[in-house]
C-alpha cells in the first residue's frame, strides 16, 4: 500500500482558508513577529498525515530511495525528521500513521527501531480502548511516556512539537506560550495548543504545495490523540496554565535525560568518563577516525577508579544543552575570533547562561574530550558544533536556523518599552 506524506496549507475551502489567514494576520503583528523570531518559530500553518493514495486518488511523483524503502510516495526527498518518524512509527489508524509513546522514546534513544514485521493497523474500537487508558494531566509525570508504552498514539505534528520542546530553553518556551495565549487569560486551551503544534511542525518540514485528499484538515484535527487527551481531558475542554505547561515540558526533558543516563550508566550510579564521552558524541556528525580519537584521548586522561558523572551532574549538563543558543550568544566574541578558552572561563560562561556553574568534574570531562593538544583550552567552534548535533539529536533540518541574540534583544527592548 502506497502512502503519501502530505501537507495541507489552510483548510479545505477558500472560505476557511480566508478565516485562517485572517487569524494569522491578526496574531502576527510587528510585535508578534519579533516574538516568533526570538522563539525560533515559523509562521506557516500546516497539518501532516500519511494518506493511502489509492483511496485518495492522488497523482504524485516518486520521491527518493528512502521514500520507496518506507513504502511512501512523495514529491520531495524525505527530511531527517520525516524519515525518523517513518522508521519508528508502529501504528496505523484510518490510513494515518502514528507513533506510540514508546516509539517516540525509542526514536530518541535507539539507533534503529525494535524488530517488527508490520505496523499495527488499528480499528476504531482499538483506538477507543487505547485512548481510554490516557491518564489526566494531574496524574502525569516524568515517567508518562514509559508508562503509556504502546497504549497511545502520537501524530507527526505532535512528534515535531515534542522534538522542539526538547531543544528549547525556558526563556524561548515562555515566549512561545505568551504568543499563543490568544485571549491573554494566562491559559492555553486545546485549539491554541494545536495551533502551536502545527506552527512548530511547519517550521521543521520542507513540504510544499497542496494535495487534495479524501480527508479535510478539519477531520484530521478532530482525531483525539494521547497527548491531547492527557493535556486537555477526555472532553477537550480543560486548559493549561503556564506553570502546568512548563511542568509537562520539564517532565519530558527529565524523562529523556533519565533514560539516557541509565542507558550509559550500565546499571551503576554514575557514567564512566569514556561512556560520558560516548554520550556527548552521540548524534554528532564526526568521521569514524575522529570519533575514536575523542574516546582514546579521554581514556588516556582518566583513571580507572574515577567516580564518573552522577545523575544530578548529567541533569545540570542537560539543562545547559537546552540553553545552548543563549550560551553561544554569551561567548560570541570567543567564537568569532576562534580564541581558545580555559576551564574557569568556560565554567563562568555556563554559569551566566543557566544561573548555575557546571560541576568541576563535568567541566574536566568536557575538556578531556575537546582539548586536542593538551594545553588546557578548548575551541568553541568545535565544541558548539558537536553540542548542537547532540542537542538536536542529529535531526536538525537544513532550513532550521538557530535564533540569535539580536532578535531576542530587540524583542525584549520592544516589550520593556511597552510596559
Coordinates of C-alpha atoms in Angstrom, one line a residue:
X1 CA 0.0 0.0 0.0
X2 CA 1.4 3.3 -1.1
X3 CA 1.0 6.4 1.0
X4 CA 1.9 10.0 0.6
X5 CA 3.3 12.3 3.2
X6 CA 1.2 15.4 2.5
X7 CA 1.0 18.9 3.8
X8 CA -2.2 20.9 3.8
X9 CA -1.9 24.7 3.6
X10 CA -5.1 26.1 5.2
X11 CA -8.5 24.5 5.2
X12 CA -10.4 22.6 2.5
X13 CA -12.4 25.6 1.3
X14 CA -11.4 29.1 0.3
X15 CA -13.7 30.5 3.0
X16 CA -12.0 28.5 5.7
X17 CA -8.6 29.4 4.3
X18 CA -9.6 33.1 4.4
X19 CA -10.7 32.8 8.0
X20 CA -7.4 31.1 9.0
X21 CA -5.4 33.7 7.1
X22 CA -7.3 36.5 9.0
X23 CA -6.3 34.9 12.3
X24 CA -2.7 34.7 11.3
X25 CA -2.6 38.3 10.2
X26 CA -4.3 39.4 13.4
X27 CA -1.9 37.4 15.6
X28 CA 1.4 38.2 13.8
X29 CA 1.6 41.9 14.2
X30 CA 5.1 43.6 14.2
X31 CA 5.3 42.8 17.9
X32 CA 4.4 39.1 17.5
X33 CA 6.7 38.6 14.6
X34 CA 9.6 39.7 16.8
X35 CA 8.4 37.3 19.5
X36 CA 8.1 34.4 16.9
X37 CA 11.6 35.2 15.6
X38 CA 13.0 35.3 19.1
X39 CA 11.4 31.9 20.0
X40 CA 12.6 30.3 16.8
X41 CA 9.1 29.6 15.5
X42 CA 7.9 29.7 11.9
X43 CA 4.7 31.4 10.9
X44 CA 3.3 28.9 8.4
X45 CA 0.4 26.7 9.2
X46 CA 0.4 23.1 8.1
X47 CA -1.0 19.7 9.1
X48 CA 0.7 16.4 8.3
X49 CA -0.5 12.9 7.8
X50 CA 0.3 9.8 5.8
X51 CA -2.5 9.0 3.4
X52 CA -3.5 5.9 1.4
X53 CA -3.0 7.3 -2.2
X54 CA -5.2 4.6 -3.7
X55 CA -8.2 5.7 -1.7
X56 CA -7.4 9.4 -2.0
X57 CA -7.0 9.2 -5.8
X58 CA -3.8 11.4 -5.8
X59 CA -1.5 11.8 -8.7
X60 CA 2.0 12.0 -7.2
X61 CA 5.6 11.7 -8.3
X62 CA 8.2 9.4 -6.8
X63 CA 10.5 10.8 -4.2
X64 CA 13.8 9.4 -3.0
X65 CA 15.0 5.9 -2.4
X66 CA 14.1 6.4 1.3
X67 CA 10.5 7.0 0.3
X68 CA 10.4 3.8 -1.7
X69 CA 12.0 1.8 1.1
X70 CA 9.4 3.0 3.6
X71 CA 6.5 2.4 1.2
X72 CA 5.8 6.1 0.9
X73 CA 5.2 8.2 -2.2
X74 CA 6.3 11.8 -2.0
X75 CA 7.3 14.7 -4.3
X76 CA 10.5 15.5 -2.3
X77 CA 13.3 13.8 -0.6
X78 CA 12.3 12.9 2.9
X79 CA 13.8 15.1 5.6
X80 CA 15.7 13.5 8.5
X81 CA 12.7 14.0 10.8
X82 CA 10.2 12.6 8.4
X83 CA 12.4 9.6 7.8
X84 CA 13.0 9.1 11.6
X85 CA 9.2 9.2 12.1
X86 CA 8.6 6.7 9.4
X87 CA 11.3 4.4 10.8
X88 CA 9.9 4.2 14.3
X89 CA 6.1 4.8 13.9
X90 CA 4.4 1.4 14.5
X91 CA 0.7 2.3 14.4
X92 CA -1.7 2.9 11.6
X93 CA -5.3 4.0 12.0
X94 CA -7.7 5.2 9.4
X95 CA -4.9 5.4 6.8
X96 CA -2.8 7.7 9.0
X97 CA 0.5 6.6 10.6
X98 CA 1.2 7.4 14.2
X99 CA 3.8 6.7 16.8
X100 CA 3.1 5.1 20.1
X101 CA 4.5 6.8 23.2
X102 CA 7.3 4.2 23.4
X103 CA 8.0 4.6 19.6
X104 CA 8.7 8.3 20.4
X105 CA 11.1 7.4 23.2
X106 CA 12.8 4.8 21.0
X107 CA 13.3 7.3 18.2
X108 CA 15.4 9.4 20.6
X109 CA 17.3 6.7 22.4
X110 CA 17.8 3.9 19.8
X111 CA 19.8 3.8 16.6
X112 CA 17.2 1.6 14.9
X113 CA 13.6 0.6 15.7
X114 CA 12.7 -2.5 17.6
X115 CA 12.1 -5.5 15.3
X116 CA 8.6 -5.8 13.9
X117 CA 7.0 -7.3 10.8
X118 CA 4.3 -4.7 10.1
X119 CA 2.7 -1.7 11.6
X120 CA -0.3 -2.4 13.9
X121 CA -3.4 -1.5 11.9
X122 CA -6.0 -0.4 14.5
X123 CA -9.7 -0.2 14.2
X124 CA -11.9 2.3 15.9
X125 CA -12.7 0.1 18.8
X126 CA -9.0 -0.4 19.3
X127 CA -8.3 3.3 19.3
X128 CA -11.1 4.0 21.8
X129 CA -9.8 1.3 24.1
X130 CA -6.3 2.6 24.0
X131 CA -7.2 6.3 24.4
X132 CA -9.4 5.5 27.5
X133 CA -6.1 4.5 29.2
X134 CA -4.8 8.0 28.9
X135 CA -4.3 9.5 32.4
X136 CA -5.4 13.0 33.3
X137 CA -2.7 15.7 33.5
X138 CA -2.6 15.7 37.3
X139 CA -1.5 12.0 37.1
X140 CA 1.3 12.7 34.7
X141 CA 5.0 12.9 35.5
X142 CA 8.4 12.2 34.2
X143 CA 7.5 8.5 33.5
X144 CA 4.5 9.4 31.4
X145 CA 5.8 8.1 28.0
X146 CA 7.4 5.0 29.5
X147 CA 4.2 4.2 31.5
X148 CA 1.9 4.6 28.4
X149 CA 4.3 2.3 26.4
X150 CA 2.3 1.1 23.4
X151 CA -1.0 2.3 24.7
X152 CA -1.4 5.6 22.8
X153 CA -0.9 7.4 19.5
X154 CA 1.2 10.5 18.7
X155 CA 0.7 12.3 15.4
X156 CA 3.5 13.6 13.1
X157 CA 2.9 17.2 14.0
X158 CA 2.9 16.3 17.7
X159 CA 6.2 14.4 17.2
X160 CA 7.8 17.5 15.7
X161 CA 6.4 19.6 18.5
X162 CA 7.8 17.3 21.2
X163 CA 11.2 17.3 19.5
X164 CA 11.1 21.1 19.6
X165 CA 10.3 21.1 23.3
X166 CA 13.4 19.0 23.9
X167 CA 15.7 21.7 22.3
X168 CA 14.2 24.9 23.7
X169 CA 15.2 26.8 26.8
X170 CA 12.7 28.1 29.4
X171 CA 13.0 31.6 28.0
X172 CA 12.1 30.5 24.5
X173 CA 9.3 28.3 25.9
X174 CA 7.8 31.2 27.8
X175 CA 7.9 33.5 24.7
X176 CA 6.0 30.8 22.7
X177 CA 3.4 30.4 25.4
X178 CA 2.7 34.1 25.7
X179 CA 2.5 34.4 21.9
X180 CA -0.2 31.7 21.6
X181 CA -2.3 32.6 24.6
X182 CA -4.7 34.3 22.3
X183 CA -7.1 35.6 24.8
X184 CA -4.4 36.7 27.3
X185 CA -6.0 34.8 30.2
X186 CA -2.8 33.0 31.2
X187 CA -4.1 29.6 30.0
X188 CA -3.9 27.6 26.8
X189 CA -6.8 25.6 25.5
X190 CA -6.9 22.7 23.1
X191 CA -7.3 24.9 19.9
X192 CA -4.4 27.2 20.9
X193 CA -2.2 24.2 21.7
X194 CA -2.9 22.6 18.3
X195 CA -2.0 25.9 16.6
X196 CA 1.3 25.9 18.4
X197 CA 2.0 22.3 17.4
X198 CA 1.2 23.0 13.8
X199 CA 3.4 26.0 13.7
X200 CA 6.4 24.1 15.2
X201 CA 5.8 21.3 12.8
X202 CA 5.6 23.5 9.7
X203 CA 8.9 25.1 10.6
X204 CA 10.6 21.8 10.6
X205 CA 9.3 20.5 7.3
X206 CA 10.2 21.2 3.7
X207 CA 6.9 20.0 2.1
X208 CA 5.3 22.4 -0.3
X209 CA 2.2 22.6 -2.5
X210 CA -1.4 21.5 -1.9
X211 CA -2.8 17.9 -2.1
X212 CA -6.5 17.1 -2.5
X213 CA -7.3 14.1 -0.3
X214 CA -10.3 12.3 1.0
X215 CA -9.9 13.9 4.4
X216 CA -10.1 17.6 5.2
X217 CA -7.8 19.2 7.7
X218 CA -10.8 19.7 10.0
X219 CA -11.4 15.9 10.0
X220 CA -7.7 15.3 10.9
X221 CA -7.8 17.8 13.7
X222 CA -10.9 16.1 15.3
X223 CA -8.9 12.9 15.8
X224 CA -8.1 12.6 19.5
X225 CA -4.5 11.6 20.4
X226 CA -2.9 10.5 23.7
X227 CA -1.2 13.9 24.0
X228 CA -4.4 15.9 23.5
X229 CA -6.4 13.8 26.0
X230 CA -3.7 13.9 28.6
X231 CA -3.3 17.7 28.4
X232 CA -6.9 18.8 27.9
X233 CA -9.1 15.9 29.2
X234 CA -11.4 13.4 27.6
X235 CA -13.8 16.2 26.6
X236 CA -11.1 18.5 25.4
X237 CA -12.4 21.4 27.5
X238 CA -9.6 21.6 30.1
X239 CA -7.0 24.4 30.0
X240 CA -3.3 24.6 31.0
X241 CA -1.7 27.4 32.8
X242 CA 1.9 28.4 32.0
X243 CA 3.2 26.6 35.1
X244 CA 1.3 23.4 34.2
X245 CA 2.5 23.5 30.6
X246 CA 6.0 24.2 31.8
X247 CA 5.7 21.2 34.1
X248 CA 4.9 19.0 31.2
X249 CA 7.8 20.4 29.3
X250 CA 10.2 19.8 32.2
X251 CA 8.9 16.3 32.7
X252 CA 9.5 15.5 29.1
X253 CA 13.1 16.7 29.2
X254 CA 13.7 14.9 32.6
X255 CA 12.3 11.6 31.3
X256 CA 14.6 11.6 28.3
X257 CA 17.5 12.7 30.4
X258 CA 17.0 9.9 32.9
X259 CA 16.6 7.2 30.1
X260 CA 19.9 8.2 28.5
X261 CA 21.7 8.4 31.9
X262 CA 20.7 4.9 32.9
X263 CA 21.5 3.5 29.4
X264 CA 25.1 4.8 29.6
X265 CA 25.5 4.2 33.4
X266 CA 25.1 0.4 32.7
X267 CA 23.4 -0.4 35.9
X268 CA 25.7 1.8 38.1
X269 CA 25.1 5.1 39.8
X270 CA 27.5 7.1 37.6
X271 CA 28.6 7.2 34.0
X272 CA 32.3 6.4 33.4
X273 CA 34.5 9.1 31.7
X274 CA 34.6 7.1 28.4
X275 CA 30.9 6.4 28.4
X276 CA 30.3 10.1 29.1
X277 CA 32.3 10.9 26.0
X278 CA 30.2 8.4 24.0
X279 CA 27.0 10.1 25.3
X280 CA 28.3 13.6 24.5
X281 CA 29.3 12.5 21.0
X282 CA 26.1 10.7 20.4
X283 CA 24.4 12.0 17.2
X284 CA 27.4 14.2 16.4
X285 CA 28.5 14.3 12.8
X286 CA 32.1 13.3 13.0
X287 CA 34.0 10.7 11.0
X288 CA 35.0 7.4 12.4
X289 CA 38.6 8.2 13.0
X290 CA 37.9 11.4 14.8
X291 CA 35.3 9.7 17.0
X292 CA 37.8 7.2 18.2
X293 CA 40.4 9.9 18.7
X294 CA 38.0 11.6 21.1
X295 CA 37.4 8.4 23.1
X296 CA 41.1 7.5 23.2
X297 CA 42.0 11.0 24.4
X298 CA 39.5 10.6 27.3
X299 CA 40.7 7.1 28.1
X300 CA 44.3 8.2 28.3
X301 CA 43.5 11.1 30.7
X302 CA 41.2 9.1 33.0
X303 CA 41.9 6.8 36.0
X304 CA 40.1 3.5 36.4
X305 CA 38.8 4.4 39.9
X306 CA 37.3 7.8 39.0
X307 CA 33.7 8.2 40.3
X308 CA 32.3 9.4 36.9
X309 CA 29.3 11.6 36.2
X310 CA 26.3 11.3 38.6
X311 CA 22.6 11.7 37.6
X312 CA 22.4 15.2 39.1
X313 CA 25.6 16.3 37.3
X314 CA 24.2 15.0 34.0
X315 CA 20.9 16.8 34.7
X316 CA 22.7 20.1 35.1
X317 CA 24.6 19.5 31.9
X318 CA 21.4 18.6 30.0
X319 CA 19.9 21.9 31.2
X320 CA 23.0 23.7 29.8
X321 CA 22.4 22.0 26.4
X322 CA 18.8 23.3 26.3
X323 CA 20.3 26.8 26.7
X324 CA 22.9 26.3 24.1
X325 CA 21.7 29.2 21.9
X326 CA 22.0 31.6 24.9
X327 CA 25.4 30.2 25.7
X328 CA 26.5 30.7 22.1
X329 CA 25.5 34.4 22.4
X330 CA 27.4 34.8 25.6
X331 CA 30.6 33.5 24.1
X332 CA 30.2 35.1 20.7
X333 CA 33.4 37.1 20.9
X334 CA 35.4 33.9 21.5
X335 CA 33.6 32.1 18.7
X336 CA 34.1 34.8 16.1
X337 CA 37.8 35.2 16.9
X338 CA 38.3 31.4 17.5
X339 CA 40.1 32.2 20.8
X340 CA 40.7 29.1 23.0
X341 CA 39.0 29.2 26.4
X342 CA 40.2 27.8 29.7
X343 CA 38.2 25.7 32.2
X344 CA 37.4 28.6 34.6
X345 CA 36.3 30.9 31.7
X346 CA 34.1 28.1 30.4
X347 CA 32.5 27.4 33.8
X348 CA 31.8 31.1 34.3
X349 CA 30.1 31.4 30.8
X350 CA 27.9 28.4 31.6
X351 CA 27.0 29.9 35.0
X352 CA 26.0 33.2 33.3
X353 CA 23.8 31.2 30.9
X354 CA 21.9 28.9 33.3
X355 CA 22.5 30.6 36.7
X356 CA 24.5 27.6 38.0
X357 CA 28.0 26.6 37.2
X358 CA 28.7 23.1 36.0
X359 CA 30.4 20.8 38.5
X360 CA 34.2 20.9 38.1
X361 CA 34.1 17.2 37.4
X362 CA 31.9 17.7 34.4
X363 CA 34.0 20.6 33.1
X364 CA 37.1 18.5 33.4
X365 CA 35.4 15.7 31.4
X366 CA 34.5 18.1 28.7
X367 CA 38.0 19.4 28.4
X368 CA 39.3 15.9 28.2
X369 CA 37.1 15.4 25.2
X370 CA 37.8 18.6 23.3
X371 CA 41.3 19.6 24.5
X372 CA 43.2 18.1 21.5
X373 CA 46.7 19.5 22.1
X374 CA 46.7 19.2 25.9
X375 CA 47.1 22.9 26.5
X376 CA 44.2 23.2 29.0
X377 CA 41.9 25.0 26.5
X378 CA 39.2 24.1 24.0
X379 CA 38.0 25.6 20.8
X380 CA 34.4 27.0 21.0
X381 CA 33.5 26.4 17.3
X382 CA 34.3 22.7 17.5
X383 CA 32.6 22.3 20.9
X384 CA 29.5 24.2 19.8
X385 CA 29.2 22.2 16.6
X386 CA 29.2 18.9 18.4
X387 CA 26.9 20.2 21.1
X388 CA 24.4 21.4 18.5
X389 CA 24.3 18.0 16.9
X390 CA 23.8 16.5 20.4
X391 CA 21.0 18.8 21.3
X392 CA 19.1 18.2 18.1
X393 CA 19.9 14.5 18.1
X394 CA 21.1 14.6 14.5
X395 CA 17.7 15.6 13.2
X396 CA 18.3 19.3 12.5
X397 CA 16.8 20.3 9.2
X398 CA 18.7 22.3 6.6
X399 CA 16.2 25.2 6.8
X400 CA 16.2 25.4 10.5
X401 CA 18.4 28.3 11.8
X402 CA 19.1 29.0 15.4
X403 CA 17.6 32.2 16.8
X404 CA 20.3 34.6 17.9
X405 CA 20.8 37.3 20.5
X406 CA 20.0 40.2 18.2
X407 CA 16.3 39.4 17.5
X408 CA 15.8 38.3 21.1
X409 CA 17.4 41.5 22.4
X410 CA 15.2 43.6 20.1
X411 CA 12.1 41.7 21.2
X412 CA 12.9 42.3 24.9
X413 CA 13.6 46.0 24.3
X414 CA 10.3 46.3 22.5
X415 CA 8.4 44.6 25.3
X416 CA 10.0 46.6 28.0
X417 CA 9.3 49.8 26.2
X418 CA 5.6 48.9 26.2
X419 CA 5.5 48.1 29.9

